[in-house]
Short mmCIF file of C-alpha atoms (C1' of nucleotides) in Angstrom, two decimals:
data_model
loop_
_atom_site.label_atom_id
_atom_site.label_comp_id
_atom_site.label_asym_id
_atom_site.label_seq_id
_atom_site.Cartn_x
_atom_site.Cartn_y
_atom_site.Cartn_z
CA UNK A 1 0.95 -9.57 -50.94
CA UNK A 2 4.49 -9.52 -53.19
CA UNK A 3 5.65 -6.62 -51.85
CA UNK A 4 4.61 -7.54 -48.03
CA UNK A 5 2.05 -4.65 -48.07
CA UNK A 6 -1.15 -5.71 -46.14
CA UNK A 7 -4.39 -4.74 -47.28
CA UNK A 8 -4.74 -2.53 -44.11
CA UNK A 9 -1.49 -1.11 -45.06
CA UNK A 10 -2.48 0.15 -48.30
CA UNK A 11 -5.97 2.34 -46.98
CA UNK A 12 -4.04 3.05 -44.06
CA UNK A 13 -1.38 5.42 -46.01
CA UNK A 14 -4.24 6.84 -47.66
CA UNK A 15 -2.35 7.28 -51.14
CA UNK A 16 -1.79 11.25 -50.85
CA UNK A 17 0.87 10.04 -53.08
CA UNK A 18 -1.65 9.36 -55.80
CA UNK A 19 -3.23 13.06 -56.08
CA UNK A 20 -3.53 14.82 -59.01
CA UNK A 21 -0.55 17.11 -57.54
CA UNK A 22 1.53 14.83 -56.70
CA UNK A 23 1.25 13.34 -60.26
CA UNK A 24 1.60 16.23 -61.87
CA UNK A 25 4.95 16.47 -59.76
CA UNK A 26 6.17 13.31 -61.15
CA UNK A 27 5.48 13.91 -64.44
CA UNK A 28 7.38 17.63 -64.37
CA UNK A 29 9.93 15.92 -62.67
CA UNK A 30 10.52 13.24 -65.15
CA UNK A 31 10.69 16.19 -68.04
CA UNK A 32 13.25 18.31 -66.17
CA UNK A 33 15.49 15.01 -65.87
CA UNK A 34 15.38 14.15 -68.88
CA UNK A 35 17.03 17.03 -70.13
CA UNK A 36 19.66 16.72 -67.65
CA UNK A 37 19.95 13.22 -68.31
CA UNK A 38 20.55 13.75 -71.98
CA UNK A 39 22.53 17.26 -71.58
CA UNK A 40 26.37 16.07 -71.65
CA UNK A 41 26.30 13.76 -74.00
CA UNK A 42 24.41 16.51 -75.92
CA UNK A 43 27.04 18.65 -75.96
CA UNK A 44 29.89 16.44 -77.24
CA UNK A 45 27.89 15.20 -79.81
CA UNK A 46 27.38 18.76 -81.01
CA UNK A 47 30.77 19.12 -81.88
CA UNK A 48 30.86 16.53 -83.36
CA UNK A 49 28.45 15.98 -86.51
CA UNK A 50 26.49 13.49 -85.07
CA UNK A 51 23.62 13.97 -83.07
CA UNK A 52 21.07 11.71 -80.04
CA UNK A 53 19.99 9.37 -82.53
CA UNK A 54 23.46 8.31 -83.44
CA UNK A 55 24.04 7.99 -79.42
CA UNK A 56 21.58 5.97 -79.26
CA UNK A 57 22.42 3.32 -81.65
CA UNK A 58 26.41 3.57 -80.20
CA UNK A 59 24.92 2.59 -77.27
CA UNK A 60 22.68 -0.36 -77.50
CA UNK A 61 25.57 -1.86 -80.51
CA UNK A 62 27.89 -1.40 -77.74
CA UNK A 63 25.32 -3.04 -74.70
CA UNK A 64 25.31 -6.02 -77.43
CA UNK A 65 27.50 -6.75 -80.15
CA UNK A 66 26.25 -8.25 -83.27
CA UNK A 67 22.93 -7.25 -83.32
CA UNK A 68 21.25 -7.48 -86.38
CA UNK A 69 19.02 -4.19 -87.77
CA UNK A 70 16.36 -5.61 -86.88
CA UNK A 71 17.19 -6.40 -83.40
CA UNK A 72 17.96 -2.76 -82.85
CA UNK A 73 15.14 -1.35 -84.78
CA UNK A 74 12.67 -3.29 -82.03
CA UNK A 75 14.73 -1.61 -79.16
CA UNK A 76 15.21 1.63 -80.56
CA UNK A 77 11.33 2.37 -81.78
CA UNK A 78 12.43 3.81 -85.07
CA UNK A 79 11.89 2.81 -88.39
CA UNK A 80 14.36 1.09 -91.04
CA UNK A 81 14.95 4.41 -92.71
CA UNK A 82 15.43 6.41 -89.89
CA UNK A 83 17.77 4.15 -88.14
CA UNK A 84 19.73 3.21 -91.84
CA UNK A 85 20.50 6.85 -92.13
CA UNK A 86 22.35 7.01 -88.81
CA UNK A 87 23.90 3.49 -89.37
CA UNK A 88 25.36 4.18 -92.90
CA UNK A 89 27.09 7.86 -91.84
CA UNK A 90 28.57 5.95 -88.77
CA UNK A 91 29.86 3.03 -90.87
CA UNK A 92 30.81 5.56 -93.45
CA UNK A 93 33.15 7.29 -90.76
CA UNK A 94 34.57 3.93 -89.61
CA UNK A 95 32.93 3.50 -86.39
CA UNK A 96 30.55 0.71 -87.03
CA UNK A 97 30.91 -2.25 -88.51
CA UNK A 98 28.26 -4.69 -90.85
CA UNK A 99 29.25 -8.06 -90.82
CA UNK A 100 27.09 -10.21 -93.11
CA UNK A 101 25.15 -12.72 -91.35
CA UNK A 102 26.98 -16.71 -91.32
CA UNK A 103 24.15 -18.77 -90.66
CA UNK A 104 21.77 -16.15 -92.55
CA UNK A 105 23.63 -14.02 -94.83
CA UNK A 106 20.70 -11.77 -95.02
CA UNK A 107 21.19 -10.10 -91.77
CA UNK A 108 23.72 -7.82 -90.92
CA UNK A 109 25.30 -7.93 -87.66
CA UNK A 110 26.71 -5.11 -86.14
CA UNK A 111 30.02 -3.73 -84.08
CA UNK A 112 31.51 -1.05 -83.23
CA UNK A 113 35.23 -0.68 -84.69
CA UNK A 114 37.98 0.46 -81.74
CA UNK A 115 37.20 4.47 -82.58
CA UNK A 116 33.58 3.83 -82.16
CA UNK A 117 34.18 2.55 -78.78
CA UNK A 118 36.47 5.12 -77.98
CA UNK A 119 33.03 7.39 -78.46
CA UNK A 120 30.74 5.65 -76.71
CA UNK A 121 32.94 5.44 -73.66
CA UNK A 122 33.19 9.65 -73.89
CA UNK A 123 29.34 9.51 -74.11
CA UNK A 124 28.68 6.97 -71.59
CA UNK A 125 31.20 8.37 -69.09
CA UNK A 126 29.83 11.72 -69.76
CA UNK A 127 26.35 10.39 -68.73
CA UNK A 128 27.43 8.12 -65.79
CA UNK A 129 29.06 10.77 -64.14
CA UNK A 130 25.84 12.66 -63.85
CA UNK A 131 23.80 9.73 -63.04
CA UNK A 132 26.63 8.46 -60.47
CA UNK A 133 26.40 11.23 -58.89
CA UNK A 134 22.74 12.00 -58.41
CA UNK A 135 22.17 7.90 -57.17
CA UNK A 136 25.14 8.93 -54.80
CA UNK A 137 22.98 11.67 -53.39
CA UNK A 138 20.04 9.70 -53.14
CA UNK A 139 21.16 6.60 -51.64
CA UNK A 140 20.56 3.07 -52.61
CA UNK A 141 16.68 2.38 -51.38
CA UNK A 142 15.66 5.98 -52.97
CA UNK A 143 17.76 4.17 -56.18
CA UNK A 144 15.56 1.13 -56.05
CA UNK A 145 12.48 3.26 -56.00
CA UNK A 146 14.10 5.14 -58.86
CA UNK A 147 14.04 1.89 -60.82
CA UNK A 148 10.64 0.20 -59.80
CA UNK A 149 8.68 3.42 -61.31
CA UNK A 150 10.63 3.63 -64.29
CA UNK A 151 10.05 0.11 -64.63
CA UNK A 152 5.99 -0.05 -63.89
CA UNK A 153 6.43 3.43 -66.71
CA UNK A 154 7.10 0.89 -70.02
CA UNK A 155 5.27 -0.12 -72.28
CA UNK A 156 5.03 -3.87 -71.75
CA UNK A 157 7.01 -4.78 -74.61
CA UNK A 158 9.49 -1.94 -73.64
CA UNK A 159 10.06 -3.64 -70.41
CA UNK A 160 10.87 -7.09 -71.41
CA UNK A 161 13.52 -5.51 -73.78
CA UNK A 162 14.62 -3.75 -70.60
CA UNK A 163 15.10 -7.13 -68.65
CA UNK A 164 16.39 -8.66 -71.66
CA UNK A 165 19.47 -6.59 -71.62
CA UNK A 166 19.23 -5.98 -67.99
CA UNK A 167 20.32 -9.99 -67.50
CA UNK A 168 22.36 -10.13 -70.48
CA UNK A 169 24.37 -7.57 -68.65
CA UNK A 170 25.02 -9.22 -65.59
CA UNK B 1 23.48 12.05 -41.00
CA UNK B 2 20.06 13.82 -42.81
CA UNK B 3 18.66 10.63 -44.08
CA UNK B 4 19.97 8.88 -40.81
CA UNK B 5 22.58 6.56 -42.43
CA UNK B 6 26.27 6.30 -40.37
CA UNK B 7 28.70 6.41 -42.34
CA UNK B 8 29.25 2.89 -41.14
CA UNK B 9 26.37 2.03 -42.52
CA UNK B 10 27.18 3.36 -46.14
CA UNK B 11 30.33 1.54 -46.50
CA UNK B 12 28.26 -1.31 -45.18
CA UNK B 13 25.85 -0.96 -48.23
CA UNK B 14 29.14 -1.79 -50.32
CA UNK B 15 27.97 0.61 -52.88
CA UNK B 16 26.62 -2.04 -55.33
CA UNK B 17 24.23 0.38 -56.40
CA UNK B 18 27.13 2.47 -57.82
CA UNK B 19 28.51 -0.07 -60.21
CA UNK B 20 28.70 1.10 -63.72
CA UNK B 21 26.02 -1.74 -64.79
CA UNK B 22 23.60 -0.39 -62.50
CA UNK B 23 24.49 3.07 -63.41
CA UNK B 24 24.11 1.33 -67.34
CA UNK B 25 20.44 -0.23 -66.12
CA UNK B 26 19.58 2.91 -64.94
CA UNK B 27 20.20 4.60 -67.98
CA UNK B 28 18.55 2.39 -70.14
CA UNK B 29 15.44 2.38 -67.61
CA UNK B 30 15.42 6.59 -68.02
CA UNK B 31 15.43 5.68 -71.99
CA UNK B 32 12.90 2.91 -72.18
CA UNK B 33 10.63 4.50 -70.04
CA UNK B 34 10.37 8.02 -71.30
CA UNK B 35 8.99 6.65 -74.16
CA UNK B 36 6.14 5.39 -72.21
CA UNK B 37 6.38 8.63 -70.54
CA UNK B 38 5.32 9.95 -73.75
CA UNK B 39 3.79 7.99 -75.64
CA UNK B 40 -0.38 8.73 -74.47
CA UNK B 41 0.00 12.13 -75.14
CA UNK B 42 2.01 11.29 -78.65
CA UNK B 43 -1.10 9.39 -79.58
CA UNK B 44 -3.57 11.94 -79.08
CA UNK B 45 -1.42 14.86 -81.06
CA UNK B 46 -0.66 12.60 -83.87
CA UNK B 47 -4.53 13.32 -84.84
CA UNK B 48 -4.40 16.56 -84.25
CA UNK B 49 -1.98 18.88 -85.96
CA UNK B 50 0.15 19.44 -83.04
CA UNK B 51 3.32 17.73 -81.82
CA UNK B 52 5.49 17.53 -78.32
CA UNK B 53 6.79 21.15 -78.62
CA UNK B 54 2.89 22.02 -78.35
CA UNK B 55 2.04 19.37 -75.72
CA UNK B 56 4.66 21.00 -73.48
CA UNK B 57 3.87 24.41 -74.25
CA UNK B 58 -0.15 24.07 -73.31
CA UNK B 59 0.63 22.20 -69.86
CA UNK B 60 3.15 24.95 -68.48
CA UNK B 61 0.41 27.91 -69.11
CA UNK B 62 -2.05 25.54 -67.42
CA UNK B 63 0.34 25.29 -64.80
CA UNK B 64 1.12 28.69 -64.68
CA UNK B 65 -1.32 31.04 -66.13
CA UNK B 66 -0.18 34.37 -67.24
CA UNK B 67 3.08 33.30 -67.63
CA UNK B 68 5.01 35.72 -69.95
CA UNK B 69 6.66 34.61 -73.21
CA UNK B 70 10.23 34.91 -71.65
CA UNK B 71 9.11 32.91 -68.47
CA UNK B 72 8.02 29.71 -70.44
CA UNK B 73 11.33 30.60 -72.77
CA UNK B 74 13.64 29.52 -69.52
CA UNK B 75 11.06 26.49 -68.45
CA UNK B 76 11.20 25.45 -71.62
CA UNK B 77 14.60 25.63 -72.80
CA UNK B 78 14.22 26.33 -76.01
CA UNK B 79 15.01 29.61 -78.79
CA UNK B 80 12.26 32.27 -78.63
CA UNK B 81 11.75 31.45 -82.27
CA UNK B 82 10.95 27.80 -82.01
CA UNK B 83 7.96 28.28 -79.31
CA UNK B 84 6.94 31.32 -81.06
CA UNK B 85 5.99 29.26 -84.13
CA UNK B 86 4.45 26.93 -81.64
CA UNK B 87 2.68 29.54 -79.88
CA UNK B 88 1.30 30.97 -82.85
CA UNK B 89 -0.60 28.10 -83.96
CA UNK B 90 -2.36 27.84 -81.01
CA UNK B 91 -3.52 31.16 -80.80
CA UNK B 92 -4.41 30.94 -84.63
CA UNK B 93 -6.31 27.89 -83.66
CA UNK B 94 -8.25 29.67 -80.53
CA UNK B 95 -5.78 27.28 -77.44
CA UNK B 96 -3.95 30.19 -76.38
CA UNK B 97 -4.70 33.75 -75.38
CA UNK B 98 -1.85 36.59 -75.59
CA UNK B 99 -2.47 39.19 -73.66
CA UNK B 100 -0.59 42.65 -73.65
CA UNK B 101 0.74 43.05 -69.99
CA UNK B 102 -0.72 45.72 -67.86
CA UNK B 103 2.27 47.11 -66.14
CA UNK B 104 5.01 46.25 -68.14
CA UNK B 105 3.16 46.14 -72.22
CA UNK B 106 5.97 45.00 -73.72
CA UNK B 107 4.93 41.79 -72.07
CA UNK B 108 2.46 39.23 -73.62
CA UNK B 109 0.70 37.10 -70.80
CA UNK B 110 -0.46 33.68 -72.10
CA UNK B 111 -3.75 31.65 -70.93
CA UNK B 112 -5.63 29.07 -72.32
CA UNK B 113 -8.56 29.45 -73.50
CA UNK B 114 -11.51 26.99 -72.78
CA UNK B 115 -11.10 25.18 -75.95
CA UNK B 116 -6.61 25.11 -74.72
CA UNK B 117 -8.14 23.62 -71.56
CA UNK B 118 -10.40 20.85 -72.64
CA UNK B 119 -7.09 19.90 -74.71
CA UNK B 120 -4.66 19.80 -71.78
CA UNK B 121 -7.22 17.94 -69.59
CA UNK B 122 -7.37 15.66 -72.32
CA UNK B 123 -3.18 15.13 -72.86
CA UNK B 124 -2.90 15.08 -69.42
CA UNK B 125 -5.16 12.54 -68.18
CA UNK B 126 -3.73 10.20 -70.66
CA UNK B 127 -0.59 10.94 -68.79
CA UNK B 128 -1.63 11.00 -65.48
CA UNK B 129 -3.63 7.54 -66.18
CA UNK B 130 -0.22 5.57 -67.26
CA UNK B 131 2.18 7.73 -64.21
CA UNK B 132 -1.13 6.91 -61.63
CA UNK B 133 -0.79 3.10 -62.60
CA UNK B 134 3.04 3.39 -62.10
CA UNK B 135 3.37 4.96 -58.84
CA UNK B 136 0.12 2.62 -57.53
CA UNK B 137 2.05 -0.32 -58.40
CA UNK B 138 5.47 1.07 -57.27
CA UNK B 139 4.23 2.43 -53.69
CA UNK B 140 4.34 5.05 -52.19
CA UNK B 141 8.19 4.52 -50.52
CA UNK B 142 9.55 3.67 -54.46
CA UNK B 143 7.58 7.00 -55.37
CA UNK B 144 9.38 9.34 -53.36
CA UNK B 145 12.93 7.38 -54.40
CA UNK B 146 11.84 8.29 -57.69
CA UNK B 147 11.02 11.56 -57.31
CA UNK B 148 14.41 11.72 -55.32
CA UNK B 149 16.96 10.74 -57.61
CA UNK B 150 15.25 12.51 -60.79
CA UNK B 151 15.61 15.57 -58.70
CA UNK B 152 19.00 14.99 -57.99
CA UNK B 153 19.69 14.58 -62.05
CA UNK B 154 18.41 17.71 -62.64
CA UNK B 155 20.85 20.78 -63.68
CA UNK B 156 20.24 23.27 -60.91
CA UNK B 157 18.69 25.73 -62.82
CA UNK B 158 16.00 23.45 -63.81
CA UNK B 159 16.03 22.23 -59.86
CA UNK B 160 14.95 25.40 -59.25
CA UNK B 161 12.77 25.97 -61.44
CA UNK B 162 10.72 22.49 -60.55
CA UNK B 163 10.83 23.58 -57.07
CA UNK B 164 8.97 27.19 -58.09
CA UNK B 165 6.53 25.06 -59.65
CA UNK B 166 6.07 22.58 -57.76
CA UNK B 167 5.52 24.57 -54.25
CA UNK B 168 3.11 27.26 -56.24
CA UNK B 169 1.24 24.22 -57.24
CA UNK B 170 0.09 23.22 -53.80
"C1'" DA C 1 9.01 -22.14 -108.06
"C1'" DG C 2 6.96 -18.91 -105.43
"C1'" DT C 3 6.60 -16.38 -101.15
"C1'" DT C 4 8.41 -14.25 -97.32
"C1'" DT C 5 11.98 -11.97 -94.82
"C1'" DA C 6 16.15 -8.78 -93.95
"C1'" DA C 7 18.24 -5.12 -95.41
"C1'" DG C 8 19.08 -1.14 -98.05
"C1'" DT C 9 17.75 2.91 -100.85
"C1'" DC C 10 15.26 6.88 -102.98
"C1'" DA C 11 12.06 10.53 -102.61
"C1'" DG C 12 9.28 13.48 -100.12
"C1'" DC C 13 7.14 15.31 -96.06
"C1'" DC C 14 6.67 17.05 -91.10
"C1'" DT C 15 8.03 18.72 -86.57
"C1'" DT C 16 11.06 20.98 -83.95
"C1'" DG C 17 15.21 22.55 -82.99
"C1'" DT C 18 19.02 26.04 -84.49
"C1'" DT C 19 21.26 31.05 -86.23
"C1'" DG C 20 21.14 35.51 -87.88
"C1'" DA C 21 19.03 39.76 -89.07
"C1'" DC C 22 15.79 43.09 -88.24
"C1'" DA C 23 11.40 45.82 -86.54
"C1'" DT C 24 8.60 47.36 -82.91
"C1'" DT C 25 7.43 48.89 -78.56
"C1'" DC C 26 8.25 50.64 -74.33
"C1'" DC C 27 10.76 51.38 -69.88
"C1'" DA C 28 14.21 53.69 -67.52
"C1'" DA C 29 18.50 56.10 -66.95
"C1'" DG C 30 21.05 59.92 -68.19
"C1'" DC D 1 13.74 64.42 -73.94
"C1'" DT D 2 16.51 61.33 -75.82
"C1'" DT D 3 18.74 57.25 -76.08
"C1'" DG D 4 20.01 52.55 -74.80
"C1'" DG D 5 18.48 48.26 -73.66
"C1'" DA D 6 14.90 44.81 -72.85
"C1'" DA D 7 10.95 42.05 -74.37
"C1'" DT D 8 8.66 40.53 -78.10
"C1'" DG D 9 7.73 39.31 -82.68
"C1'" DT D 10 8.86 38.06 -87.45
"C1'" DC D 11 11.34 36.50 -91.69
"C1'" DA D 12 14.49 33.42 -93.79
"C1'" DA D 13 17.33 29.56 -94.05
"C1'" DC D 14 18.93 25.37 -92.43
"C1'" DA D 15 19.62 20.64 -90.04
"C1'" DA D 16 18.39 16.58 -87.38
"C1'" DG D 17 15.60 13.05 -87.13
"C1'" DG D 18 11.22 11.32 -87.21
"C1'" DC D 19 7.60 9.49 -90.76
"C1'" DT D 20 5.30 7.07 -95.21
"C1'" DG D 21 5.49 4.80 -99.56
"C1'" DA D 22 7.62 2.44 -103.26
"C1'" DC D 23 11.09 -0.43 -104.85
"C1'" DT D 24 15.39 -3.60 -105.20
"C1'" DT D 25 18.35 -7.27 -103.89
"C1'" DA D 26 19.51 -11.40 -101.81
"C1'" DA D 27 18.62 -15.20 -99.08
"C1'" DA D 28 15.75 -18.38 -96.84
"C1'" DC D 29 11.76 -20.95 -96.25
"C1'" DT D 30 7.80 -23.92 -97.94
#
DNA sequence: AGTTTAAGTCAGCCTTGTTGACATTCCAAG
DNA sequence: CTTGGAATGTCAACAAGGCTGACTTAAACT
């Protein structure tokens, strides 16, 4: 078995875990993170006039510079219109940047400009903090769980995007 | 120690975990798989006329029935106004039931109606099927890492909250 | 030359959040 | 008994951020 379980293993710890409860636990518990995983960048963006979507795209431009449009459209799950709105008031206010394509001048490739980054390292510090502190509190094998659920929790196409940037990262 | 870890043994674990790429990784994973998260239920209300707002709104009377107006308010987190227009739909549409409190008749008490839970069984199966196929391939040690750290990004209202919940449940 | 692709744009619609103002009902304290 | 405050509901207006559909432009591919 990959993950060294034995057959014997498996009936043996009788998968309370799997009850109807217990899943209904889980799936609470993801929606009562998710607000406090989203809460302070929330709140700078509100005074600011942009709002999650914009985060969003400031985020994955930032994870990997020079994505075209299209690139981002398939990893944000948004269409063209939606996401073109967001783009064009961010490039409008100087913190993105198009760059027409050199091989293919059809696509655009984006970047963020210096006072774009400056915002997406408030946001991102805002968020790490938060998340810092609750993998702190949790320890490193609870992390690792953490991160094999969310995982198995994609869509399939979702989660090679995921390990896509994942390795680009590092 | 409570989790029996020295504190030998943490500076041991070098902290890896705790490097702002994993913190980034983990991040991304709470992005990329809340979409999954959401995405069964999505389905189902996209044929109906009811959206995420209503989703919520049905499984939290299931989960607590009788719950007044003010009580899902604070679960909820959102205005009065905004789940009143969802609430009203539903009990136009024969979901919901408000009923006038006995004690205390300023009060409206909500329950769902047969109809309200042949819906919710429905949304949340479709959830339950995609979390039941997470955790089972996860196991049950990555499960309760999982369940750990989302806890521990909670705000501590809302930690509070999923705690009432979760220990009226069973 | 004709088709496909990438990007952008315009218009319109929906859901779901927000504020602010105001009415109603009823409990509870003075 | 009256009055203040709490819980609820409702109306209006607005914004963010999704969506579809139609259309243009430019470039690339065949």
């Amino acid at each position: 078995m990959a993950d060294g379980r034995t057959p014997a293993a498996i009936s043996g710890e009788n998968l309370l875990f799997l009850t109807d409860e217990q899943l209904r636990q889980g799936i609470e518990a993801m929606f009562f993170a998710y607000r406090g995983f989203t809460a302070d960048p929330d709140r700078i963006l509100a005074n600011l006039a942009y709002g999650r979507a914009h985060h969003r795209a400031i985020h994955f431009i930032n994870r990997a510079p020079g994505t075209t449009v299209n690139n981002l459209l398939n990893i944000l799950g948004v269409t063209k219109q939606s996401l073109n709105r967001v783009l064009r008031t961010m490039i409008e206010d100087g913190l993105v940047e198009s760059r027409v394509g050199k091989s293919d001048k059809r696509e655009r490739h984006l970047y963020l400009t210096d006072a774009g980054r400056a915002l997406e390292g408030q946001l991102s510090d805002a968020q790490r903090v938060r998340m810092r502190s609750a993998f702190r509190d949790a320890g490193p094998d609870a992390v690792a769980g953490f991160r094999t659920v969310l995982e198995a929790m994609m869509d399939t196409e979702m989660q090679r995007t995921y390990t896509r940037l994942k390795e680009s990262g590092a």
